[in-house]
XYZ file of C-alpha atoms in Angstrom:
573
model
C 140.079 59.387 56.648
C 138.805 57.160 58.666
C 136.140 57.918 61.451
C 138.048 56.147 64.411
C 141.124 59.317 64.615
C 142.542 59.901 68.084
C 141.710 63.308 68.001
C 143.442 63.735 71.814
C 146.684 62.293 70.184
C 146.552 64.693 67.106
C 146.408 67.518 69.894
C 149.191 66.198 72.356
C 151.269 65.548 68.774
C 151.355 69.621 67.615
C 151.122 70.914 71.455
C 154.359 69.401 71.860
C 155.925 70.373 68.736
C 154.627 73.944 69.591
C 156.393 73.337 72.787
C 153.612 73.583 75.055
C 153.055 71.448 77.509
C 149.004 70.247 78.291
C 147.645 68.496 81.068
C 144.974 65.395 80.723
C 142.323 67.534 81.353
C 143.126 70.074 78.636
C 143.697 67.727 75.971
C 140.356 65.757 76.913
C 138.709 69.459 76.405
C 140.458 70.013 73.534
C 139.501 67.061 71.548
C 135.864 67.277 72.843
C 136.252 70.778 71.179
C 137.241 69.096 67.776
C 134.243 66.191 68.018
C 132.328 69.068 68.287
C 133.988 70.345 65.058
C 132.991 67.296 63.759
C 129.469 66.742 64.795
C 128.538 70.712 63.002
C 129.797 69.794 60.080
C 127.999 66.118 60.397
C 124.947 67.863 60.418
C 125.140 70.074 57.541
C 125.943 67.209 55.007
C 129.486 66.460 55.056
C 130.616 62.785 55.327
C 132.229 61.136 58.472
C 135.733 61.240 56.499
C 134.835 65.238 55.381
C 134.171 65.725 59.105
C 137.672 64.105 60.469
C 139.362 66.092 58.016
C 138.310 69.053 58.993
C 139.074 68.584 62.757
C 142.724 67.744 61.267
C 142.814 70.677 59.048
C 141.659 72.668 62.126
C 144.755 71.745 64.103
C 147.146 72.065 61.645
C 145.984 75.882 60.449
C 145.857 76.129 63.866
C 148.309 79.079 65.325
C 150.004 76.333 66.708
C 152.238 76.286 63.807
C 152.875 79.966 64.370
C 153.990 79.494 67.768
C 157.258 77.783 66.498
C 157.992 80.391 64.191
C 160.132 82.423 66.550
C 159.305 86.281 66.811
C 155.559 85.471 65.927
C 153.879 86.114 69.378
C 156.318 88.611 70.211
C 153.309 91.128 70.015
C 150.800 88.874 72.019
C 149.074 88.072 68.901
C 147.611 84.789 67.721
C 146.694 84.627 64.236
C 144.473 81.457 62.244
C 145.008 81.011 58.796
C 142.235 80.336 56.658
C 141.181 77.491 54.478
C 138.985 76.212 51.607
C 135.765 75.313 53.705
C 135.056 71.720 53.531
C 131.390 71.081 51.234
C 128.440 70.674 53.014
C 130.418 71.532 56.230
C 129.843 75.450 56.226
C 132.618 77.292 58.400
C 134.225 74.641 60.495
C 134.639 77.038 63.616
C 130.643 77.757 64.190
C 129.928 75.735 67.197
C 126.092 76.159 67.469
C 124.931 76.629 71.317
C 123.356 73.353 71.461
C 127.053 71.703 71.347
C 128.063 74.116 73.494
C 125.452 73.373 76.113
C 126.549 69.105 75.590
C 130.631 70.021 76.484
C 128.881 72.444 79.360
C 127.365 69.432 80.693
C 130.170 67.516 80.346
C 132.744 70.268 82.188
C 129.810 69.489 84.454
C 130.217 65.986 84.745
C 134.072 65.826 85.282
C 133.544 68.390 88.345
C 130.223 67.573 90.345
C 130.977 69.183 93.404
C 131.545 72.448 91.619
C 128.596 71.943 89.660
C 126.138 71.243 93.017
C 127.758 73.899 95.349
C 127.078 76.578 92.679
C 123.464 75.116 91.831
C 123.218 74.994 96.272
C 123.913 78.369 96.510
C 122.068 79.839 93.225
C 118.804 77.974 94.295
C 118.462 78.824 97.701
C 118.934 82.263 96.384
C 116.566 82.162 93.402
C 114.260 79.968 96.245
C 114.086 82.766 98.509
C 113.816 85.019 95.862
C 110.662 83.789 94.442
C 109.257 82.731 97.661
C 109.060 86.642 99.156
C 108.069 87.793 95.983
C 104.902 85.072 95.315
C 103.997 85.980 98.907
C 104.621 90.008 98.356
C 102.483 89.833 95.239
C 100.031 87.373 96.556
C 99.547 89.673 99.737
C 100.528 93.081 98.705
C 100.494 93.813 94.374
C 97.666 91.771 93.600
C 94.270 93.352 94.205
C 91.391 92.217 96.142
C 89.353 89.453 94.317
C 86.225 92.100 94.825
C 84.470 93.787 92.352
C 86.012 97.307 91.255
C 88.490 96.435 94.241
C 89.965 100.025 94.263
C 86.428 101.974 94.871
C 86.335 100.210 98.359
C 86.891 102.177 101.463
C 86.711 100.892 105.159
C 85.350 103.142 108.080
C 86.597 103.126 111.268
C 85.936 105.785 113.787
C 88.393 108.041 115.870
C 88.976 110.330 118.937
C 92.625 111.373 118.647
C 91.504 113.252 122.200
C 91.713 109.603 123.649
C 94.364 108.885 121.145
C 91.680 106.179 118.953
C 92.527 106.365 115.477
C 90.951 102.943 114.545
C 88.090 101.995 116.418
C 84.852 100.389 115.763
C 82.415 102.958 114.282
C 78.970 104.027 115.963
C 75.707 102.091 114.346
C 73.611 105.485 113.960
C 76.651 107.419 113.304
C 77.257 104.620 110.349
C 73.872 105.476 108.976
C 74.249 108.974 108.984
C 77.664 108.682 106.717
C 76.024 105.983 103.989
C 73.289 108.691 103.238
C 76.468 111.105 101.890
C 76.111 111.059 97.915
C 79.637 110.458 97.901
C 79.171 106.746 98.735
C 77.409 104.594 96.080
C 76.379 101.824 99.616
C 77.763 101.063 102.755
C 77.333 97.823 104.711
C 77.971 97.519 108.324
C 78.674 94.167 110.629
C 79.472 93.277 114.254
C 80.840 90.436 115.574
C 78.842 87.954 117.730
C 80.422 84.976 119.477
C 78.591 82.010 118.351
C 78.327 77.953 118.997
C 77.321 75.952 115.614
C 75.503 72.898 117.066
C 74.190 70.404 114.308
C 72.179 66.905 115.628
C 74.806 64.059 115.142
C 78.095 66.524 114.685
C 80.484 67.621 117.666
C 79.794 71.435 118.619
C 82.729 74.059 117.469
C 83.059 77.572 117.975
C 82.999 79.510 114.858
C 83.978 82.994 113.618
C 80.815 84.974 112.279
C 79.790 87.904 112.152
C 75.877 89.338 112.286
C 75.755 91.853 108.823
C 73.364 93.862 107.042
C 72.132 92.578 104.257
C 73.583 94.191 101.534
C 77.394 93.005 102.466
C 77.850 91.150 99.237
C 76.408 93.357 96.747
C 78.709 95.920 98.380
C 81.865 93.549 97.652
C 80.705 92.363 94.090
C 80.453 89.281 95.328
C 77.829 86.452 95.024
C 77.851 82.826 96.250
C 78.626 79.815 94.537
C 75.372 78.280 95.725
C 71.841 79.702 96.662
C 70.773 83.333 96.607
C 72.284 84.490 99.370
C 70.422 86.975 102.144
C 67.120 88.601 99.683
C 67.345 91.615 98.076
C 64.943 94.558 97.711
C 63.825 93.843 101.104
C 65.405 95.745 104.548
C 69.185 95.894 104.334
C 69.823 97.028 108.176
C 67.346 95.090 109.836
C 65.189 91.777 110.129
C 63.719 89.120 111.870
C 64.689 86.188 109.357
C 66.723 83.517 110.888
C 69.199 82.802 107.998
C 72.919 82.497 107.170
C 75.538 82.245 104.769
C 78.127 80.043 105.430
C 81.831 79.426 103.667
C 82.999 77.453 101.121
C 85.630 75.762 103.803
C 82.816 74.742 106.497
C 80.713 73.747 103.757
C 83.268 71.193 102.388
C 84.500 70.527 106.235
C 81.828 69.914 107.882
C 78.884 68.842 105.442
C 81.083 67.016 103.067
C 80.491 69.632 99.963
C 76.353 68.655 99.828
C 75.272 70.579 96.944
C 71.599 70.146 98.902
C 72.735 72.447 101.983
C 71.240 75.010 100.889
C 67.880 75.299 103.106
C 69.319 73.267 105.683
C 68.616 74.211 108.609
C 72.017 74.498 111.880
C 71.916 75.578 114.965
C 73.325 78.665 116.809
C 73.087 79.009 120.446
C 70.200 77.225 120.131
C 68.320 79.123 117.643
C 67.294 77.677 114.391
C 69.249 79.027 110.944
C 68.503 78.247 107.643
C 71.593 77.958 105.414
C 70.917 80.535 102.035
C 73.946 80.362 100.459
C 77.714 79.317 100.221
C 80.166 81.651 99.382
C 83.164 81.084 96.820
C 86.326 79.429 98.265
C 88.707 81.559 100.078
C 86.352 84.253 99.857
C 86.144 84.749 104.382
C 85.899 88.644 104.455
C 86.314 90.718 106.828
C 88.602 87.880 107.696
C 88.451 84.058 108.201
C 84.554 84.478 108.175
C 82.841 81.356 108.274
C 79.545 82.268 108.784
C 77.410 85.176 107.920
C 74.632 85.993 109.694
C 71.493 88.520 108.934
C 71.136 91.770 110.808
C 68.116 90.699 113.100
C 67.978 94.705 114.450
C 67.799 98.177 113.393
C 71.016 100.201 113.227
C 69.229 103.667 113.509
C 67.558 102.320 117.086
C 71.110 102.765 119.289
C 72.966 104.638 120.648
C 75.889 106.851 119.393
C 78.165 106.632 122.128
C 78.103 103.069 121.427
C 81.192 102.048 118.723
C 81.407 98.290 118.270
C 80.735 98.087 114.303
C 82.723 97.849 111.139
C 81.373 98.952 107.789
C 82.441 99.104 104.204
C 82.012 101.926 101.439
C 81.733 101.762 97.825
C 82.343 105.490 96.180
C 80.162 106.469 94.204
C 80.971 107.023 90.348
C 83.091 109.657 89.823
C 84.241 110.947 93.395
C 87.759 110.430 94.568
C 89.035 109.443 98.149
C 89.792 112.578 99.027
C 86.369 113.951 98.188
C 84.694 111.304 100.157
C 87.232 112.450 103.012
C 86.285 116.147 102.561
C 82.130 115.000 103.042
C 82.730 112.953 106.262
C 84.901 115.420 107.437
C 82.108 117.979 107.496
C 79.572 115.870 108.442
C 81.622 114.731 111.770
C 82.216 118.199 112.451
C 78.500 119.158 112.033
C 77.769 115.973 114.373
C 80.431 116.976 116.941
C 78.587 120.486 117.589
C 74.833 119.377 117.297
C 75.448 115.885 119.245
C 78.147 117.278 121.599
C 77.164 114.426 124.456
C 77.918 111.643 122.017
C 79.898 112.777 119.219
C 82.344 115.538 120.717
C 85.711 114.703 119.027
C 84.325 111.841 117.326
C 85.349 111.557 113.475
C 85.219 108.918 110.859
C 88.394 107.751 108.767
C 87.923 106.567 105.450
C 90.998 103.851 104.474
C 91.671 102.184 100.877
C 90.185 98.489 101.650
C 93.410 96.668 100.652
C 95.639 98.959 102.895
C 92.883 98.245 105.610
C 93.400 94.398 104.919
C 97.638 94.576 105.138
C 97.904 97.074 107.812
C 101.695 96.948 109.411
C 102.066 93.703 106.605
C 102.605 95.592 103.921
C 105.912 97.701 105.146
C 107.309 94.479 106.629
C 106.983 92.642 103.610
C 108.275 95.020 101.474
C 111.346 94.947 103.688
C 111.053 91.296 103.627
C 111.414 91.474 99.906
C 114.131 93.700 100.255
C 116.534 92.588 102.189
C 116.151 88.759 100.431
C 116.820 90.315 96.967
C 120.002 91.038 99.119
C 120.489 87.621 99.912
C 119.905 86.678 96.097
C 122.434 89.429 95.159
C 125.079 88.034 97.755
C 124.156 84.548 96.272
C 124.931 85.895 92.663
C 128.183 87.390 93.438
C 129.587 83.874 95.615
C 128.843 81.923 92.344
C 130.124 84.685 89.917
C 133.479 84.560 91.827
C 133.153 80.725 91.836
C 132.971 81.116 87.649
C 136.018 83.603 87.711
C 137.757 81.175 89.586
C 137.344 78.567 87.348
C 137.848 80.144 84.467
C 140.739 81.702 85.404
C 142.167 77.887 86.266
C 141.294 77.552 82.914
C 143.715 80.130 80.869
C 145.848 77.921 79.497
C 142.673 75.603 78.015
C 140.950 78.955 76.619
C 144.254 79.962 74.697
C 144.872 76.748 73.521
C 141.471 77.054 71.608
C 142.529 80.907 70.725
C 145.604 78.717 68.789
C 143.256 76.092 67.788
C 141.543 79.028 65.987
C 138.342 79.340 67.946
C 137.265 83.314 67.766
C 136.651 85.224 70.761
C 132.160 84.681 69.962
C 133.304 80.998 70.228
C 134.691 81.387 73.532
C 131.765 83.557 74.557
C 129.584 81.134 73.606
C 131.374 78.503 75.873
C 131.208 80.825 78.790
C 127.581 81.771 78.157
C 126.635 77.990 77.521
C 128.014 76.705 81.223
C 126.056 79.765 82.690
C 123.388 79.247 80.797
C 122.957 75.713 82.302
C 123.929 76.737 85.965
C 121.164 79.566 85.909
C 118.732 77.558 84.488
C 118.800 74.672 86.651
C 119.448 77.226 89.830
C 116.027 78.683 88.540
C 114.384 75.248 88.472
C 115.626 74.542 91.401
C 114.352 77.876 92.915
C 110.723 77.460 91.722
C 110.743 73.938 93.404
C 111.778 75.187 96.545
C 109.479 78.112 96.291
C 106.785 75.083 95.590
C 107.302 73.235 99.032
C 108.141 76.244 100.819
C 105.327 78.249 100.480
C 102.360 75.513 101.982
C 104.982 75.578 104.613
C 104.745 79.046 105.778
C 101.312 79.203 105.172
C 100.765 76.508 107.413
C 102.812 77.450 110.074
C 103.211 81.268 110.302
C 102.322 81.954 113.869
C 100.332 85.412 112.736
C 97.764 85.585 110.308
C 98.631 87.018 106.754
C 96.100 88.415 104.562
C 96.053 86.440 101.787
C 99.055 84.254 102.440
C 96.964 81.225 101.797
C 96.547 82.074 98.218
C 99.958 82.329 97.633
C 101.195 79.872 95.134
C 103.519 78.986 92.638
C 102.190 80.991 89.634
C 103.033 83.052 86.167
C 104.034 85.677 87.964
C 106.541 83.488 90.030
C 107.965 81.702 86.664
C 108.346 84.922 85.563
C 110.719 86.212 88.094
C 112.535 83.272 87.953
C 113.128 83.563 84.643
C 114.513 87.142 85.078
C 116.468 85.787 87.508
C 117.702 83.130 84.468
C 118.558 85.851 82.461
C 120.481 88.314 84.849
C 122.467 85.546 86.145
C 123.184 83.860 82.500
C 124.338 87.478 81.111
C 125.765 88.406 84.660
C 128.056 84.733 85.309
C 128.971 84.578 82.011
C 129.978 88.189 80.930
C 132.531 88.636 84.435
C 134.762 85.624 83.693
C 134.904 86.816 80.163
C 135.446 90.333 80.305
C 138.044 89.071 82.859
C 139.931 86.886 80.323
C 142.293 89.114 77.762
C 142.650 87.438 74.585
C 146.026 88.897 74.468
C 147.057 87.768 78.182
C 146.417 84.169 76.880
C 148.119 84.466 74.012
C 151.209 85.226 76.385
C 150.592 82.790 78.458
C 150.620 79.998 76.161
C 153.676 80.946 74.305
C 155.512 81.726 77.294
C 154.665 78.079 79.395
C 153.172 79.992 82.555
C 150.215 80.211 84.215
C 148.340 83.203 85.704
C 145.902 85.462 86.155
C 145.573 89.074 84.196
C 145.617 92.469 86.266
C 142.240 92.520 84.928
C 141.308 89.160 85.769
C 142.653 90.219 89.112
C 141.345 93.434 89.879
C 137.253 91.788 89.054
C 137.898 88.713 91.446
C 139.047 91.464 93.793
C 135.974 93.404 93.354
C 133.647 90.561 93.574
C 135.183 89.764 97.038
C 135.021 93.158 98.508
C 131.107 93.578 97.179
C 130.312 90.361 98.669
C 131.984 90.757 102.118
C 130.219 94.783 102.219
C 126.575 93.300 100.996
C 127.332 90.611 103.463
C 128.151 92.790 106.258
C 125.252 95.578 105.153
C 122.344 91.871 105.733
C 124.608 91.039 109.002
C 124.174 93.968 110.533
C 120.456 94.784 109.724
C 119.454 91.834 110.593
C 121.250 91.928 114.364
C 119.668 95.441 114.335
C 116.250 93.636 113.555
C 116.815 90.856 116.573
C 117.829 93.457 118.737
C 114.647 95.715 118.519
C 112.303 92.720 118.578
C 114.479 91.544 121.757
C 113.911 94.541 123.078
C 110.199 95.085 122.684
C 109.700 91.531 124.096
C 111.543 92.780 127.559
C 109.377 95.994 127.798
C 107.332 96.224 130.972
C 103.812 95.841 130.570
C 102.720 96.433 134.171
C 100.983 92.954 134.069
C 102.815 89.795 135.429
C 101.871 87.013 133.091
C 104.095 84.221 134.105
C 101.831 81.310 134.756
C 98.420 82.533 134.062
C 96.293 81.253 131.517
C 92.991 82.927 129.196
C 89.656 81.133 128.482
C 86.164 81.331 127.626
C 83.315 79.529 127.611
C 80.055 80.503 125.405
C 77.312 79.097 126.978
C 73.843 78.710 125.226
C 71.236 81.158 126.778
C 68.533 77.836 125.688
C 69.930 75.593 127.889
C 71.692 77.688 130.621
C 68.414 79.958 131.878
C 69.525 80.430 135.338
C 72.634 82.361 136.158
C 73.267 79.454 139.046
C 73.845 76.695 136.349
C 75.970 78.929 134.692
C 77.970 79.518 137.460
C 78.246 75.721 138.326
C 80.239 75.055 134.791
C 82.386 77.717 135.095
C 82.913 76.539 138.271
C 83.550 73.343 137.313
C 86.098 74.417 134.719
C 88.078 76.343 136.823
């Protein structure tokens, strides 16, 4: 036999003599089917003239010799006969899923606008899919890079009599709480507005905060360079002029000098010496910079004063709700022995990371939500796009039924083209996810916790690989649960073309699930624009049109006399 046979002839030859009638594009997949045939049996030993014979033998034990016995699909059954399996060939029908992923790729290739509107659609959803769910567990699921993250607590004070549930806690009311046994340390911080003047560099305006001492050992945190503020020494106050700075100005402003440490900058005017440089992205409470040493004593203040923020660590062994209990009694002892300062007053004790996420959390969860949505609407459009082809393809599928091919071979054909479409949708996905994510980082017009951290990472892979393998199992398993072996059988024997009730009733489900998901997103999300259209035309008893905010931090060195201040401003406005 030689190794140049026109396979697509030897199909079109017993088609017609089985009196059915096959377009181009059938007998093209037919006889890519057979070279198939031929390439398995190739590879486990059989010669080139072994090979051809058994894509021959294939055709003619094919059931398209029963279907011109009259009477023998009466029943809708095909039937294969077998045969002496060629040597070194093995069974001639096990198509292994590597040559099943080659004829997917070449379906592929013969119709590319099929091909890129369902990898469009499956990697914008799998895009948006990983996207929300790097930033969700970038922001939200992963915890805070601290150490023991979950024995942090913040403490903010309240006066639900003036309706304050999160305001700045009292300095001597802050010490009084740290003593409880229930809290391993505390540190406590306010924020200062500050000018960072350095000879030779333009002057900025940087965020800092002025902290006690023991703010990092309270974290778990030390920095990258230098010692940091001393230890063993006075946590809440001190006359030392020194700072810590970030690992962003560091790099920004003094090029990453491994030598900056006992450098000396200026703020307001005052000499600082540089002690330290904290890790990168490590800016707590939040896009720190700079962190200054406590230059005054807490305990020397008043109580009706609340302009600090602290941080807990609980002690070994107590719960949240224990520590909750302790302040609780201790702010009710306070309220009746320090009525003129503390009547009503009361401390709240939150988990750090919930402090951190605040009203993030809930919208990103929803967020996450409602794209998984999207994703799900995406799956559905390209598992009706699959039915849709497949079911075009009824005739071709029982032409292989009476070609022999079992109904794991056909399954393995389906799986194979959805196989390919899911993995490069997932690909695709993870690059989007790639260039999108910088994006929003960059040019979210709120600050995110966290959402500069979020990258492309295990985690994301991960999902899209779930994705991979829902929509592999999910794309492939419709079309061919939809396709009755039977119903082809029919079909072929009979010359016409059309769909099963089966076939028919999971198209029409797919339809009506994506048109009800779709309408469920449409309307949620008008419901969303409506409410934030509303609260941007609620009344705030302030006309703002036209009118412009700005300050101007003056150094107290060079601006003595309140008369020169008044000249700049002056000049400004």
């Amino acid at each position: 036999m030689s190794s140049s046979v026109d396979l697509r002839a030897e199909v079109r030859r017993h088609a017609a003599a089985a009196g059915v009638d096959l377009p181009e594009s059938a007998l093209a997949e037919l006889a890519a089917h057979l070279e198939d045939l031929q390439a398995a049996a190739l590879a486990k030993g059989a010669t080139a003239a072994e090979a051809n014979a058994a894509a021959i033998a294939a055709i003619e034990e094919s059931s398209f010799s029963l279907l011109r016995r009259p009477g023998t699909c009466g029943s809708g059954r095909l039937l294969a006969r077998r045969s002496e399996p060629i040597p070194g060939a093995g069974n001639r029908w096990s198509v292994n899923m590597f040559h099943a992923i080659r004829f997917a790729l070449r379906q592929f290739r013969k119709h590319p606008s099929f091909a890129l509107l369902t990898l469009l659609v499956l990697g914008l959803g799998a895009g948006a899919a990983t996207t929300v769910f790097t930033i969700v567990d970038s922001v939200v699921l992963r915890p805070l890079p601290y150490a023991q993250p979950d024995r942090l607590v913040a403490l903010w004070d309240t006066n639900y009599e003036h309706g304050l549930s999160h305001d700045p806690i009292s300095p001597v009311n802050f010490m009084d709480y740290r003593e409880l046994p229930v809290f391993k340390d505390a540190a406590a911080w306010w924020r200062p507005t500050v000018n960072l003047a350095d000879p030779g560099l333009e002057p900025v305006r940087i965020n800092t905060i002025e902290t006690s001492a023991n703010l990092f050992e309270v974290l778990g945190v030390r920095p990258q360079i230098g010692a940091g503020f001393p230890t063993g020494g006075p946590l809440f106050v001190s006359h030392e002029h020194i700072a810590v700075i970030s690992d962003r100005l560091w790099r920004s402003r003094y090029g990453g000098d491994p030598a900056v440490v006992g450098r000396q900058l200026k703020f307001d005017g005052s000499p600082y010496t540089i002690v330290g440089v904290m890790p990168a992205k490590f800016h707590y409470p939040d896009d720190i910079d700079v962190w200054q040493r406590l230059e005054w004593d807490m305990s020397q203040h008043s109580r009706a004063a609340h302009f600090m923020e602290g941080v807990a660590r609980l002690a070994d062994g107590t719960s949240l709700e224990q520590a909750r209990s302790a302040c609780d009694a201790l702010a009710r002892r306070l309220q009746t022995e320090l009525a003129a300062t503390n009547k009503a007053w009361a401390v709240r004790l939150v988990p750090l990371l919930d402090d951190q996420l605040g009203y993030y959390r809930p919208a990103l969860i929803v967020l996450f939500g409602a794209v998984g949505l999207l994703l799900l609407i995406g799956c559905l459009n390209v598992a009706s796009l699959l039915l849709t082809r497949a079911l075009g393809r009824e005739r071709e599928i029982a032409v292989r039924i009476a070609l022999g091919a079992a109904p794991r071979q056909i399954a393995t054909l389906l799986i194979a083209e959805s196989g390919v479409l899911s993995i490069a949708g997932g690909a695709l996905g993870v690059a989007v996810s790639a260039i999108a994510l910088p994006l929003i980082a960059r040019l979210t017009p709120v600050s995110v916790p966290r959402l500069e951290e979020a990258s492309v990472s295990l985690a994301t892979l991960g999902v899209a690989l779930a994705v991979v393998a829902f929509t592999t199992a999910f794309f492939g398993g419709v079309p061919l649960l939809a396709l009755r072996r039977a119903r082809l059988a029919r079909d072929l024997h009979s010359g016409t073309r059309g769909s099963s009730r089966g076939a028919r009733r999971a198209y029409s489900l797919l339809v009506a699930s994506q048109v009800a998901l779709a309408f469920a997103l449409l309307m949620g999300s008008a419901l969303l624009v409506r409410t934030v259209a509303s609260m941007t035309r609620t009344p705030t008893g302030i006309d703002a049109d036209a009118v412009v905010t700005t300050s101007v931090q003056l150094s107290s060195a060079d601006y003595r006399d309140w008369r020169q201040v008044a000249e700049v401003h002056a000049r400004i406005l």
